[in-house]
Coordinates of C-alpha atoms in Angstrom, one line a residue:
Chain A
D16 CA -14.1 -2.9 -1.3
A17 CA -14.5 -6.6 -2.0
K18 CA -12.6 -9.1 0.3
T19 CA -9.7 -11.0 -1.2
T20 CA -8.3 -14.4 -0.2
Q21 CA -4.7 -15.3 -0.9
P22 CA -2.5 -18.3 0.2
P23 CA -0.2 -17.2 3.0
S24 CA 3.0 -18.4 1.3
M25 CA 4.4 -19.9 -1.8
D26 CA 7.8 -21.0 -3.1
C27 CA 9.1 -20.7 -6.6
A28 CA 12.4 -21.8 -8.3
E29 CA 14.5 -19.0 -9.7
G30 CA 13.9 -18.7 -13.5
R31 CA 10.6 -20.4 -13.4
A32 CA 7.2 -18.7 -13.6
A33 CA 5.6 -17.7 -10.3
N34 CA 1.8 -17.9 -10.4
L35 CA 0.1 -16.2 -7.4
P36 CA -3.6 -16.7 -7.1
C37 CA -6.2 -14.4 -5.6
N38 CA -9.9 -15.1 -4.9
H39 CA -12.3 -12.2 -5.0
S40 CA -15.7 -13.9 -5.4
T41 CA -17.7 -10.8 -4.1
I42 CA -16.1 -8.4 -6.6
S43 CA -18.5 -5.8 -8.1
G44 CA -18.7 -4.8 -11.7
N45 CA -16.9 -1.5 -11.1
E46 CA -14.1 -2.8 -9.0
Y47 CA -10.6 -3.3 -10.3
V48 CA -8.0 -5.9 -9.3
Y49 CA -4.7 -4.3 -8.2
W50 CA -1.5 -6.1 -7.2
Y51 CA 1.2 -4.6 -5.1
R52 CA 4.3 -6.2 -3.6
Q53 CA 6.4 -5.3 -0.6
I54 CA 10.0 -6.3 -0.5
H55 CA 11.4 -6.6 3.0
S56 CA 12.0 -3.2 4.7
Q57 CA 10.5 -1.2 1.8
G58 CA 7.2 0.4 1.1
P59 CA 4.7 -1.5 -1.1
Q60 CA 5.2 -1.1 -4.9
Y61 CA 2.5 -1.1 -7.5
I62 CA 2.8 -4.0 -10.0
I63 CA -0.3 -4.1 -12.2
H64 CA -4.1 -3.7 -12.3
G65 CA -7.0 -4.7 -14.4
L66 CA -10.8 -4.7 -14.7
K67 CA -11.7 -7.7 -16.8
N68 CA -9.2 -8.1 -19.6
N69 CA -5.8 -9.7 -19.1
E70 CA -3.0 -7.2 -18.7
T71 CA 0.7 -7.4 -19.2
N72 CA 3.5 -4.9 -18.4
E73 CA 7.2 -5.1 -17.9
M74 CA 6.9 -6.6 -14.5
A75 CA 4.1 -9.1 -14.7
S76 CA 0.9 -10.4 -16.3
L77 CA -2.5 -10.4 -14.7
I78 CA -5.0 -13.0 -15.7
I79 CA -8.6 -12.4 -14.6
T80 CA -11.2 -15.2 -15.0
E81 CA -14.2 -14.5 -17.1
D82 CA -16.6 -14.3 -14.1
R83 CA -14.0 -12.0 -12.4
K84 CA -14.2 -14.0 -9.2
S85 CA -10.5 -14.8 -9.2
S86 CA -7.2 -13.7 -10.7
T87 CA -3.6 -14.8 -11.1
L88 CA -0.5 -12.7 -11.0
I89 CA 2.2 -14.2 -13.2
L90 CA 5.9 -13.3 -12.8
P91 CA 7.2 -15.0 -16.0
H92 CA 10.9 -15.6 -14.9
A93 CA 11.2 -15.2 -11.1
T94 CA 14.4 -13.9 -9.7
L95 CA 15.7 -13.8 -6.1
R96 CA 14.8 -10.1 -6.1
D97 CA 11.1 -11.0 -6.6
T98 CA 11.1 -12.5 -3.0
A99 CA 8.4 -10.3 -1.3
V100 CA 4.9 -10.2 0.1
Y101 CA 2.4 -9.9 -2.8
Y102 CA -1.0 -8.2 -2.1
C103 CA -4.1 -8.6 -4.2
I104 CA -6.5 -5.6 -3.7
V105 CA -9.9 -5.1 -5.1
R106 CA -11.3 -1.6 -5.2
V107 CA -13.3 0.9 -7.2
D108 CA -11.3 3.5 -9.1
T109 CA -13.2 6.5 -7.9
G110 CA -14.0 8.1 -4.5
R111 CA -11.7 7.5 -1.6
R112 CA -8.5 6.2 -2.9
A113 CA -7.3 4.3 0.1
L114 CA -6.0 0.8 -0.4
T115 CA -7.3 -2.1 1.8
F116 CA -4.4 -4.5 2.2
G117 CA -5.0 -8.1 3.4
S118 CA -2.2 -10.3 4.7
G119 CA -0.9 -11.1 1.2
T120 CA 1.2 -14.0 -0.1
R121 CA 4.8 -14.3 1.0
L122 CA 6.7 -15.5 -2.2
Q123 CA 10.1 -17.1 -1.6
V124 CA 12.1 -17.5 -4.7
Q125 CA 14.6 -20.3 -4.2
P126 CA 18.0 -20.4 -6.0
Chain B
E29 CA 11.7 12.7 -10.7
T30 CA 12.0 12.5 -6.9
G31 CA 10.2 9.7 -5.2
V32 CA 8.4 9.7 -1.9
T33 CA 10.6 10.4 1.0
Q34 CA 9.9 10.0 4.7
S35 CA 11.7 11.1 7.9
P36 CA 13.0 10.0 10.2
T37 CA 13.8 6.5 9.3
H38 CA 13.6 5.1 12.8
L39 CA 12.3 6.6 16.0
I40 CA 12.0 5.5 19.6
K41 CA 9.5 7.1 21.9
T42 CA 8.1 6.5 25.4
R43 CA 4.5 5.7 26.1
G44 CA 2.5 8.9 26.6
Q45 CA 4.7 11.1 24.4
Q46 CA 3.8 12.7 21.1
V47 CA 5.5 12.1 17.7
T48 CA 5.5 13.8 14.3
L49 CA 6.4 11.9 11.2
R50 CA 7.1 13.7 7.9
C51 CA 6.5 12.8 4.2
S52 CA 7.4 14.5 0.9
S53 CA 5.2 13.5 -2.0
Q54 CA 6.4 12.5 -5.4
S55 CA 6.7 15.5 -7.7
G56 CA 3.3 16.6 -9.0
H57 CA 1.2 14.4 -6.7
N58 CA -1.5 16.3 -4.8
T59 CA -2.8 13.4 -2.6
V60 CA -1.1 11.8 0.3
S61 CA -2.2 8.8 2.3
W62 CA -0.8 7.4 5.6
Y63 CA -0.8 3.8 6.6
Q64 CA 0.2 1.9 9.7
Q65 CA 1.8 -1.5 9.3
A66 CA 2.2 -3.7 12.4
L67 CA 4.8 -6.5 12.3
G68 CA 3.6 -9.4 10.1
Q69 CA 0.5 -7.6 8.8
G70 CA -0.5 -5.7 5.8
P71 CA -0.7 -1.9 5.9
Q72 CA -3.8 -0.3 7.5
F73 CA -5.2 3.0 6.1
I74 CA -5.1 5.8 8.6
F75 CA -6.2 8.8 6.5
Q76 CA -5.7 10.7 3.3
Y77 CA -5.2 14.3 2.4
Y78 CA -6.1 16.1 -0.8
R79 CA -5.2 19.7 -1.3
E80 CA -4.7 20.3 2.4
E81 CA -8.0 18.8 3.5
E82 CA -8.7 15.4 5.0
N83 CA -10.3 13.2 2.4
G84 CA -11.1 10.0 4.2
R85 CA -10.1 8.3 7.4
G86 CA -9.7 4.7 8.5
N87 CA -10.5 3.2 11.9
F88 CA -8.0 5.2 13.9
P89 CA -8.7 7.3 17.0
P90 CA -8.5 11.2 16.9
R91 CA -5.1 11.1 18.6
F92 CA -3.9 10.3 15.1
S93 CA -4.0 13.5 13.2
G94 CA -2.4 14.9 10.1
L95 CA -1.5 18.0 8.0
Q96 CA -0.9 18.6 4.3
F97 CA 1.0 21.7 3.2
P98 CA 0.7 23.8 0.1
N99 CA 3.7 22.0 -1.4
Y100 CA 1.8 18.7 -0.8
S101 CA 4.2 17.4 1.8
S102 CA 2.5 16.0 4.9
E103 CA 2.8 15.2 8.6
L104 CA 1.4 12.5 10.7
N105 CA 1.0 13.4 14.4
V106 CA 0.3 10.8 17.1
N107 CA -0.5 12.0 20.6
A108 CA -0.5 10.0 23.9
L109 CA 1.6 7.2 22.4
E110 CA 0.6 3.6 23.3
L111 CA 2.7 0.5 23.1
D112 CA 0.5 -0.8 20.2
D113 CA 1.4 2.2 18.2
S114 CA 4.8 0.6 17.5
A115 CA 4.8 -0.1 13.8
L116 CA 6.1 0.9 10.4
Y117 CA 4.3 4.1 9.2
L118 CA 4.1 4.5 5.5
C119 CA 3.0 7.4 3.4
A120 CA 2.0 7.2 -0.2
S121 CA 1.4 9.9 -2.8
S122 CA -0.9 9.7 -5.8
L123 CA -2.5 11.8 -8.5
T124 CA -6.3 12.3 -8.5
Q125 CA -6.6 12.8 -12.2
G126 CA -6.9 9.9 -14.6
S127 CA -6.8 6.2 -14.0
P128 CA -5.4 4.2 -12.4
Y129 CA -4.7 5.8 -9.0
E130 CA -1.5 4.0 -8.3
Q131 CA -0.1 5.0 -5.0
Y132 CA 3.6 5.5 -4.6
F133 CA 4.9 4.5 -1.2
G134 CA 7.9 5.9 0.7
P135 CA 10.2 3.6 2.6
G136 CA 8.4 4.2 5.9
T137 CA 9.3 5.3 9.4
R138 CA 9.8 2.6 12.0
L139 CA 8.3 3.8 15.3
T140 CA 9.1 1.9 18.5
V141 CA 7.1 2.9 21.7
T142 CA 8.6 1.7 25.0

């Protein structure tokens, strides 16, 4: 699985958009970008994933650059409950299905 | 639909002892993965089971072993506990059919080795 780089921490004001970047410059053509988050004292939670097109669901939007070397997770209206560690994971969608977590970005939503 | 559950929630053991942690998969999921999460770090993959067979293993010694049962529930066994085994142990269940293979995590078992 390709290596990812994320900032260790970010702050965001409540109600504003939170934009979490992820660099994955060594991504292969068959690797997807996944985002998970882990709220304190809970297990990680799947947010969204994509291959090369931008994706949106009820939780977030995922913007992947055209060269696929980086992506941004967007929480459109951050709330205090979005305070968590966000993990960007790159992996193929077949074979061993383990997730390789890095250190993630600790997002603190401020009131 | 029942989510992933783990037991116990917390556990304290002494170095050298053995421990068994348990996980019940989300309904219909036939694959279970176990992860170890040390304080301040991301989860690290231990191993995965599919239909009662080990289906991949991370960089963990043989004293970490597992089982998956016909109902897809699972156990993680750790022998000869070391202080560094203190961590949050997470299990995650998933489907092998279709895409994507999102993994659904339980709340974890916090193991403290003294």
